[in-house]
Amino acid sequence: MEPIQNGPVSEEAVNKEIKDEKPLLVVPVSSISDYLEKVKKSGGKILSGKKETGVSGWRAQIQDTEGNKFDLWEDKVKTN
């Protein structure tokens, strides 16, 4: 979340941001690219494509056909 303003934040602003947020499920996958294709084929939406997140890995955000949002996560370092 980005700060609304510098200095003290009003209780109303904090409560609004918390009210509007929903938990986000993060799904680890072996290949985000492969799963993005599956999402397209099954009628889901890609909200944000594959993005690098520093040295840890990549993420993408998708939405299923019922409107639920998920993050896909792919590690850079593959473990066996």
PDB file of N, CA and C in Angstrom, residues 6 29 43 51 60 77:
ATOM      1  N   ASN A   6       1.825  12.339   3.588  1.00  0.00           N
ATOM      2  CA  ASN A   6       2.871  12.380   4.607  1.00  0.00           C
ATOM      3  C   ASN A   6       2.245  12.785   5.931  1.00  0.00           C
ATOM      4  N   VAL A  29       4.390 -22.246  -8.903  1.00  0.00           N
ATOM      5  CA  VAL A  29       4.334 -23.041 -10.135  1.00  0.00           C
ATOM      6  C   VAL A  29       5.747 -23.247 -10.669  1.00  0.00           C
ATOM      7  N   GLY A  43     -10.338 -19.510 -19.977  1.00  0.00           N
ATOM      8  CA  GLY A  43     -11.255 -18.374 -19.857  1.00  0.00           C
ATOM      9  C   GLY A  43     -10.925 -17.395 -18.742  1.00  0.00           C
ATOM     10  N   LYS A  51       6.543 -10.878 -14.135  1.00  0.00           N
ATOM     11  CA  LYS A  51       7.437  -9.784 -13.754  1.00  0.00           C
ATOM     12  C   LYS A  51       8.498 -10.321 -12.806  1.00  0.00           C
ATOM     13  N   ALA A  60       3.142 -13.288 -11.395  1.00  0.00           N
ATOM     14  CA  ALA A  60       2.111 -12.807 -12.306  1.00  0.00           C
ATOM     15  C   ALA A  60       0.803 -12.865 -11.543  1.00  0.00           C
ATOM     16  N   VAL A  77      15.624 -20.067  -8.444  1.00  0.00           N
ATOM     17  CA  VAL A  77      16.458 -21.223  -8.142  1.00  0.00           C
ATOM     18  C   VAL A  77      15.544 -22.422  -8.020  1.00  0.00           C
TER      19      VAL A  77
END
